[in-house]
Short mmCIF file of C-alpha atoms in Angstrom, two decimals:
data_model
loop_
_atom_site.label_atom_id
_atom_site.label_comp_id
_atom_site.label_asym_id
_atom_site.label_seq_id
_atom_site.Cartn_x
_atom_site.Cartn_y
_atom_site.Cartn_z
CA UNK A 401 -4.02 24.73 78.52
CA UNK A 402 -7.81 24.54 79.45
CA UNK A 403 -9.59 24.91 82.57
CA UNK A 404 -9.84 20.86 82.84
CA UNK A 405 -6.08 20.05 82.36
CA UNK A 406 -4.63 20.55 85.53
CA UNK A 407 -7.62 18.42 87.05
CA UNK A 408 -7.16 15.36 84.28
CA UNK A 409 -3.31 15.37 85.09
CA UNK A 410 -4.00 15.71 88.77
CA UNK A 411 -6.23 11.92 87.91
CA UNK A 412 -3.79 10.45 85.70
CA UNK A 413 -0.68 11.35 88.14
CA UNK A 414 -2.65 9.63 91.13
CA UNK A 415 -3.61 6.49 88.94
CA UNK A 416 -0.34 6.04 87.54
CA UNK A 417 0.74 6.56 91.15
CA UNK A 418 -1.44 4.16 92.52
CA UNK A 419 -0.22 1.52 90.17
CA UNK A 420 3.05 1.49 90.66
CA UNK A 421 2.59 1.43 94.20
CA UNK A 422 0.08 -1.75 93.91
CA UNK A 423 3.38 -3.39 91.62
CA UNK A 424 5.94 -2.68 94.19
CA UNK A 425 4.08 -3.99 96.78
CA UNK A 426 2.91 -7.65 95.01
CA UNK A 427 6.38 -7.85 94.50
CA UNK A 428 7.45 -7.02 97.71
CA UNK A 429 4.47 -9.87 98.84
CA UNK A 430 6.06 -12.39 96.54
CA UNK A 431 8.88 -12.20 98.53
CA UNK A 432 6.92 -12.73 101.59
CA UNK A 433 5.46 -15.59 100.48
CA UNK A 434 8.62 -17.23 99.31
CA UNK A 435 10.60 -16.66 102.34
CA UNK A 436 7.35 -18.35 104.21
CA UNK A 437 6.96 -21.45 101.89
CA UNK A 438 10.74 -22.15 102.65
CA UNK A 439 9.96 -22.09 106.33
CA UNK A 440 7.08 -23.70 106.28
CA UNK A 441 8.67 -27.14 107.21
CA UNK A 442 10.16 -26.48 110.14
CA UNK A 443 8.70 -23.81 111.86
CA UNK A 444 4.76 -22.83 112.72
CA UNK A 445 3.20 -20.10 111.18
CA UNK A 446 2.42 -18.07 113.97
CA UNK A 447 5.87 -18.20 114.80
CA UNK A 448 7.05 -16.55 111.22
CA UNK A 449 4.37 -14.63 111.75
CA UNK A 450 4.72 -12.58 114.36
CA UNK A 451 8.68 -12.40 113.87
CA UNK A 452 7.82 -11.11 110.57
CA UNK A 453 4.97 -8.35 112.35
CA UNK A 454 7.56 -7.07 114.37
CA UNK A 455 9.79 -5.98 112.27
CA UNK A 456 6.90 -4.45 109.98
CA UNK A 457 5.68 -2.93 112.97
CA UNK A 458 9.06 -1.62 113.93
CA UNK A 459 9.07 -0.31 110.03
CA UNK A 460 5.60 1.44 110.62
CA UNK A 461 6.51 3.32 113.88
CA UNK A 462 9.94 4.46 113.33
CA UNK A 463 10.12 5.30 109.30
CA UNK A 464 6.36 5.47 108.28
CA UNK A 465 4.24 6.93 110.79
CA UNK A 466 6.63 10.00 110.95
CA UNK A 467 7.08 10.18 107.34
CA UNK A 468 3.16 10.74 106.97
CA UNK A 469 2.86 13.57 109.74
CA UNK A 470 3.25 11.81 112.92
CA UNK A 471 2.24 9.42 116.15
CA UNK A 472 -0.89 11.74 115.60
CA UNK A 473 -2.40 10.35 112.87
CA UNK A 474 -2.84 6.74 115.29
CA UNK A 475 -5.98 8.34 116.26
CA UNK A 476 -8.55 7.32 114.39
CA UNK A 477 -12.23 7.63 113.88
CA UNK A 478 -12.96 4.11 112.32
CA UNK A 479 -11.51 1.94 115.16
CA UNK A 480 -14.59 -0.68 114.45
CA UNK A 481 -13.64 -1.00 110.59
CA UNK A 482 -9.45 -0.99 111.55
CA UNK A 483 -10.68 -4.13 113.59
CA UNK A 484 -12.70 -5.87 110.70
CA UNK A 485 -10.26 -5.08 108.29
CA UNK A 486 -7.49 -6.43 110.60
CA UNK A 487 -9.27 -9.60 111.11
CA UNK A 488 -9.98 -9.96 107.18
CA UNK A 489 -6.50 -10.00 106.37
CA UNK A 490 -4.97 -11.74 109.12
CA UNK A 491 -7.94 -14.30 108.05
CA UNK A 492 -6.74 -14.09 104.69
CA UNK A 493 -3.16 -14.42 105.24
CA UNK A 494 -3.61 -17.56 107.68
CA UNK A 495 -5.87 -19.04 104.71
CA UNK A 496 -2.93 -18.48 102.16
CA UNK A 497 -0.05 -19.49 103.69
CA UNK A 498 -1.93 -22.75 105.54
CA UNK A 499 -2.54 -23.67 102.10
CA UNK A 500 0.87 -23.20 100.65
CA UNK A 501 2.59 -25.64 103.13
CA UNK A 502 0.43 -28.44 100.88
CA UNK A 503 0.32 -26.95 97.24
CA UNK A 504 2.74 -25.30 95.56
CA UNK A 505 3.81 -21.63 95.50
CA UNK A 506 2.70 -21.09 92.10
CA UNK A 507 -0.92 -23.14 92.40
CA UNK A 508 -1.70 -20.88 95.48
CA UNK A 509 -0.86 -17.91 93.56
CA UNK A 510 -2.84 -18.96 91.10
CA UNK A 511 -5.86 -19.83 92.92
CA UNK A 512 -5.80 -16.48 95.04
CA UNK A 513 -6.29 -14.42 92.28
CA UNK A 514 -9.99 -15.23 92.05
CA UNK A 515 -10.01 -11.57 94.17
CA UNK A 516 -9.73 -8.92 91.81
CA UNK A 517 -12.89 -10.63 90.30
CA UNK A 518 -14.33 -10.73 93.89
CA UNK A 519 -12.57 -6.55 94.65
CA UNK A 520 -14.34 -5.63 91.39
CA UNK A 521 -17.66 -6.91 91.92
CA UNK A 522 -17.61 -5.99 95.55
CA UNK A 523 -16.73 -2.23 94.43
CA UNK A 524 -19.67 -2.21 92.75
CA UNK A 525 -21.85 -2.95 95.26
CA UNK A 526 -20.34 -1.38 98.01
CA UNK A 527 -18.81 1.48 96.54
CA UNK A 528 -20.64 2.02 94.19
CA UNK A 529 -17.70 2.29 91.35
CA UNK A 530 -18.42 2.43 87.58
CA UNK A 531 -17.07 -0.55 86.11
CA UNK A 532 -17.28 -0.74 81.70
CA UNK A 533 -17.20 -3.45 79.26
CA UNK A 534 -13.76 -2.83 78.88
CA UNK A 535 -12.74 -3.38 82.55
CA UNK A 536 -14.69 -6.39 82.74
CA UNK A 537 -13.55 -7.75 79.72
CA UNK A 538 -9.96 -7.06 80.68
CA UNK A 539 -10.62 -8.90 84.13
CA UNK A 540 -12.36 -11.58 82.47
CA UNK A 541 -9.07 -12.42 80.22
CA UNK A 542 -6.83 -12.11 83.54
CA UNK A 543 -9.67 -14.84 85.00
CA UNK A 544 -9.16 -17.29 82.29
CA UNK A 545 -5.46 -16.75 82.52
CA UNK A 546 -6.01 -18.22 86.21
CA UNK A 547 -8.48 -20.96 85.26
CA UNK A 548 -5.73 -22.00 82.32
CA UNK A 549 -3.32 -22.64 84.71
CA UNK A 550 -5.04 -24.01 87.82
CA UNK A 551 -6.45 -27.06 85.41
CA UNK A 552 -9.88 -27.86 86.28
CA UNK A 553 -10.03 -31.48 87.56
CA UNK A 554 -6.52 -31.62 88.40
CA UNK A 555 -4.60 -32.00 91.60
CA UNK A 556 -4.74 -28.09 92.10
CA UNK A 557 -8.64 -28.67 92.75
CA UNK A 558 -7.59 -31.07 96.44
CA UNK A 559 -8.93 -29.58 99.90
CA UNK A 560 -6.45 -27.47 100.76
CA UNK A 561 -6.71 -25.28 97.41
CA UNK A 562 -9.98 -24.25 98.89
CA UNK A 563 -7.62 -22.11 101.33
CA UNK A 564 -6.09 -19.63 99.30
CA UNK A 565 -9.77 -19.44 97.25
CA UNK A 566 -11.41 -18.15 100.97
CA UNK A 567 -7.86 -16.08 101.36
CA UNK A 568 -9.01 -14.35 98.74
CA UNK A 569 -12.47 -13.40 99.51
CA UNK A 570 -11.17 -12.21 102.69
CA UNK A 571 -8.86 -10.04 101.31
CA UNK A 572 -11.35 -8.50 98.96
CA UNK A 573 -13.34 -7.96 101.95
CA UNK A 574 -9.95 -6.08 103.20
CA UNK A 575 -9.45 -3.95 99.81
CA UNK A 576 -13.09 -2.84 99.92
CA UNK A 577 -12.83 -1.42 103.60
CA UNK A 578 -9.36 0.39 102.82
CA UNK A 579 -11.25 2.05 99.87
CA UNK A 580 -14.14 3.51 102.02
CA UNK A 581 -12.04 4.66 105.10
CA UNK A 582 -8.95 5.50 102.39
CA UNK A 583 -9.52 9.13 102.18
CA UNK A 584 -9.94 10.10 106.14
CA UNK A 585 -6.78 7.68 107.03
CA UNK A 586 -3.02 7.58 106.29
CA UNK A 587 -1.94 4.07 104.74
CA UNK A 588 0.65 3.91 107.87
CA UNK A 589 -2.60 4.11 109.90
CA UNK A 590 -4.27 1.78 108.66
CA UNK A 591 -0.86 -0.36 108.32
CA UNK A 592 0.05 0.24 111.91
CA UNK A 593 -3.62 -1.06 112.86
CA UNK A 594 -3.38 -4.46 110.58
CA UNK A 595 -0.01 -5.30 112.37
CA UNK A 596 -1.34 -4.84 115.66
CA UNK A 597 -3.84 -7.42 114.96
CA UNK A 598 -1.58 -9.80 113.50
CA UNK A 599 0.63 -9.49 117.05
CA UNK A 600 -2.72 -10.35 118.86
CA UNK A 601 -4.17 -13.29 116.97
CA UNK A 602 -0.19 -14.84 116.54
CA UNK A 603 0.83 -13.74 120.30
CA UNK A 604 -2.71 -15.70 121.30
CA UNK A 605 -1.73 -18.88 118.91
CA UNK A 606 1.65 -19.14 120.58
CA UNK A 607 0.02 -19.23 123.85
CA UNK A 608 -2.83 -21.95 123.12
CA UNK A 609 -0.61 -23.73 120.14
CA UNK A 610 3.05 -23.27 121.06
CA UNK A 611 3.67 -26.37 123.17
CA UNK A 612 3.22 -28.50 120.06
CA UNK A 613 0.32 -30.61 121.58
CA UNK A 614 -1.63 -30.72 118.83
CA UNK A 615 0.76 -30.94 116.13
CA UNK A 616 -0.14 -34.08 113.30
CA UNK A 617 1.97 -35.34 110.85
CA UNK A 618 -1.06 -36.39 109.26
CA UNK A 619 -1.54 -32.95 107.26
CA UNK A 620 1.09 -30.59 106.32
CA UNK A 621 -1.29 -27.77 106.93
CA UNK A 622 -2.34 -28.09 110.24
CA UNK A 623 1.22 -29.12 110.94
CA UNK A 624 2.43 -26.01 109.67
CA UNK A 625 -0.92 -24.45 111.71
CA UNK A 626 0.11 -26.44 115.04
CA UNK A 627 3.64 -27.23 115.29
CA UNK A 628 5.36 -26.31 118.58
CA UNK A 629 7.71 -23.22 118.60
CA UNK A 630 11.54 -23.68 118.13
CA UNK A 631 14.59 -21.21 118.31
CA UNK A 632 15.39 -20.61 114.88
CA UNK A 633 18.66 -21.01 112.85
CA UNK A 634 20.68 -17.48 112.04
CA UNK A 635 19.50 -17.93 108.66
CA UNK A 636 16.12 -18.83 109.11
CA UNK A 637 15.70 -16.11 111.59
CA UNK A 638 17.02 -13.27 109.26
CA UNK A 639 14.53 -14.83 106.63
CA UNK A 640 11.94 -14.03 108.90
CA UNK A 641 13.50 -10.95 109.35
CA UNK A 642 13.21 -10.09 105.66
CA UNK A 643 9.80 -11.39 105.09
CA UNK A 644 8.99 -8.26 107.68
CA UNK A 645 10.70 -5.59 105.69
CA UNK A 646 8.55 -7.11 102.68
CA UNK A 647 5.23 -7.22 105.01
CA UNK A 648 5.92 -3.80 106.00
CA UNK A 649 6.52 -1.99 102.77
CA UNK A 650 4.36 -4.29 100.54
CA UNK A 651 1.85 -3.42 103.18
CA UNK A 652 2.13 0.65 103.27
CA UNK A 653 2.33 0.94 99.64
CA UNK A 654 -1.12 -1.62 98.73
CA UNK A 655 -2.83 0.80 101.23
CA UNK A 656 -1.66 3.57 99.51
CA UNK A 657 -2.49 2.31 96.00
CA UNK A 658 -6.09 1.74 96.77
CA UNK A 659 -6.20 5.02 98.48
CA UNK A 660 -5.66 7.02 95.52
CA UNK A 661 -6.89 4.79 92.67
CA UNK A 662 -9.88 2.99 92.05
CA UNK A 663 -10.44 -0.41 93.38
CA UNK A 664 -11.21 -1.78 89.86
CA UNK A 665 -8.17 0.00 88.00
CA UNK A 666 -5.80 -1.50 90.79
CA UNK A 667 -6.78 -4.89 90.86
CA UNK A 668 -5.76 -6.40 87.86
CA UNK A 669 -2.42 -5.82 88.29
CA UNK A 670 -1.91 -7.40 91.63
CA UNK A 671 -1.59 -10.26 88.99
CA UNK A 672 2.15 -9.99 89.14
CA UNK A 673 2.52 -11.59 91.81
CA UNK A 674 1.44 -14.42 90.59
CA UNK A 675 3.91 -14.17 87.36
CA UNK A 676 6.55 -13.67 90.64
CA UNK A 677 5.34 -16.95 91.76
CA UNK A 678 6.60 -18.91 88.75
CA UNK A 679 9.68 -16.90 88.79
CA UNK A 680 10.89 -18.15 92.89
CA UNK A 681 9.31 -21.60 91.94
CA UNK A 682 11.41 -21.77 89.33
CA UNK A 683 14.84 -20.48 90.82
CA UNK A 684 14.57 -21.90 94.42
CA UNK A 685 11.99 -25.03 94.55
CA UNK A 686 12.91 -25.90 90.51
CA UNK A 687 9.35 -26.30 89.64
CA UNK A 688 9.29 -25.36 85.59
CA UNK A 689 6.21 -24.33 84.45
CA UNK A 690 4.96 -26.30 80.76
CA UNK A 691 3.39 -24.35 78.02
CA UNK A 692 -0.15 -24.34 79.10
CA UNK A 693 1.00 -22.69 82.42
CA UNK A 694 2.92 -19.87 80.25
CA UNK A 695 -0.31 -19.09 78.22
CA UNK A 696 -1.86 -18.62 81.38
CA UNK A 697 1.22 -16.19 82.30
CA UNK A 698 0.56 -14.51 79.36
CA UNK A 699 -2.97 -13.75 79.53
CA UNK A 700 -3.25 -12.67 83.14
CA UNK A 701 0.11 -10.20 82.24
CA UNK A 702 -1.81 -8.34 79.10
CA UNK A 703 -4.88 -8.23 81.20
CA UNK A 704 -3.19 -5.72 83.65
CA UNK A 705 -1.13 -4.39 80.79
CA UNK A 706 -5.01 -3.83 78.89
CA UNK A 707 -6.07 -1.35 82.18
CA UNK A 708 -2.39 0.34 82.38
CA UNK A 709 -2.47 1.05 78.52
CA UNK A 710 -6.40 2.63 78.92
CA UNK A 711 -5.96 4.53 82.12
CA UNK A 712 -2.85 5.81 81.89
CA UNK A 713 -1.03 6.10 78.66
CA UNK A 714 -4.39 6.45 76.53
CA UNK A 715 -5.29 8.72 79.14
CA UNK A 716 -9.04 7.78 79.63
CA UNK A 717 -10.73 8.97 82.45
CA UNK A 718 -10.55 7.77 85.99
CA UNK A 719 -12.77 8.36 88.75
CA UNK A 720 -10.48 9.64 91.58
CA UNK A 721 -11.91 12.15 93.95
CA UNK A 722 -9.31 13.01 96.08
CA UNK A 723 -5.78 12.73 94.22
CA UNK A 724 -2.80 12.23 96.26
CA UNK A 725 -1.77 15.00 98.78
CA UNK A 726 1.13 17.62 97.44
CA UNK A 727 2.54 17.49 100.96
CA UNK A 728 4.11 14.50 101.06
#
């Protein structure tokens, strides 16, 4: 074995790594969303909201925090950028799910995954990541994949698809910062600090917005924003429940996938969520996509499959610094 293999494996064990973490947790997110677009009628989103925190928060503090060396690792250097990036994606959740109570589950999707174009571009300017032909090309494919299904001129193109399109820049915004604090942070940190805002910003909703005052039938989005709180059903309360356990692990492992992996090789396969989309639309709302939304499918899928094949099982090289640590 030469001097360099131990190093190359070290890079293709932390991409691979990071990978399957980003998969898990746009899976886990799926979930998420679907247990929120089935709420979304009769409850307001703060409410599911900060039921769902809770429980991630709960899931952070008891199982992850410890897991990753301890209450110790709370303390943190980058306070100011835990509070930006908190913002972002509480921001960028708010934007999604806002929009999802108009548009479907699978349109929403669709539209939010104008980010890995926005991650990738942004990683290049901020972070100052290498990005080839070959990446761009593959994102490119996963792009047109998205603008095949979201049918320019059609319905998906009303106001509130706008939302998810500004979820998404957000979140970018969100991926970036994780990348340039990733290395000097534990994902539970930077998890733990997320959910904290999200207990804030829904807590402070519940206060202003709770009563119901403001509610409007006139838009299912700012219904969904502005409804008044109700005690929920047993079943709609353990759906909340579970859209936590999906926050909170979907959340941990994202962190941790664009901790040890580059920004660029992650991104393009967040895009199964969106094939995830099509699959709960299908089995719970009974929304069949036609053929022109399965090309899409198809092309966004062999877009990520394009970087996995290249990275991983080619065995190309991958810029990652700082591998994942052995003691964990």
């Amino acid at each position: 074995m030469g001097l360099d293999g131990p190093s190359m494996n070290g890079k293709v064990s932390s991409t691979g790594l990071g990978i399957a973490s980003a998969l898990v947790a746009w899976v886990a997110f799926s979930l998420n969303d679907l247990g929120i677009k089935y709420l979304s009628g009769d409850y307001p989103l703060h409410q599911i909201v900060l039921v769902r925190t809770l429980v991630a928060l709960t899931i952070t503090l008891l199982i992850l925090v410890p897991y990753e060396g301890g209450y110790a690792n709370l303390k943190t250097k980058f306070i100011g950028i835990h509070i930006i990036r908190g913002l972002c994606i509480v921001l960028a959740n708010s934007l999604f799910f806002i929009g999802l109570a108009s548009i479907t589950l699978a349109e929403a999707t669709a539209i939010f995954f104008i980010a890995p174009l926005f991650i990738t571009a942004l990683s290049v300017i901020f972070l100052n990541e290498k990005v080839g032909i070959y990446r761009w090309s593959a994102v490119v494919v996963g792009l047109i994949g998205v603008i095949v299904m979201l049918r320019p001129g059609s319905s998906a193109f009303q106001y509130a698809s706008l939302l998810p399109l500004l979820a998404a820049l957000a979140y970018a915004i969100t991926q970036i910062l994780t990348r340039k604090i990733g290395f000097k942070d534990k994902a539970s940190t930077m998890a733990f600090y997320i959910q904290l805002g999200f207990v804030f910003v829904c807590t402070g909703f519940g206060v202003l917005f709770g009563d119901g005052q403001y509610a409007s039938d006139t838009s299912a989005s700012l219904d969904f924003l502005l409804r008044a709180w109700v005690w929920p059903e047993q079943k709609d309360l353990l759906i909340m429940m579970a859209t936590g356990v999906s926050s909170g692990v979907g959340g941990y492992l994202i962190s941790q996938a664009y901790r040890v992996c580059e920004a660029v090789v992650i991104a393009p396969f967040e895009y199964i969520a969106l094939v995830m989309s099509v699959v709960w639309s299908v089995l719970v709302f009974s929304e069949w996509p036609d053929t022109q939304a399965w090309v899409g499918i198809v092309l966004i899928f062999l877009s990520g499959l394009s970087i996995f094949w290249r990275e991983v099982v080619v065995g190309r090289k991958v810029v990652v610094k700082h591998p994942m640590p052995r003691h964990r």
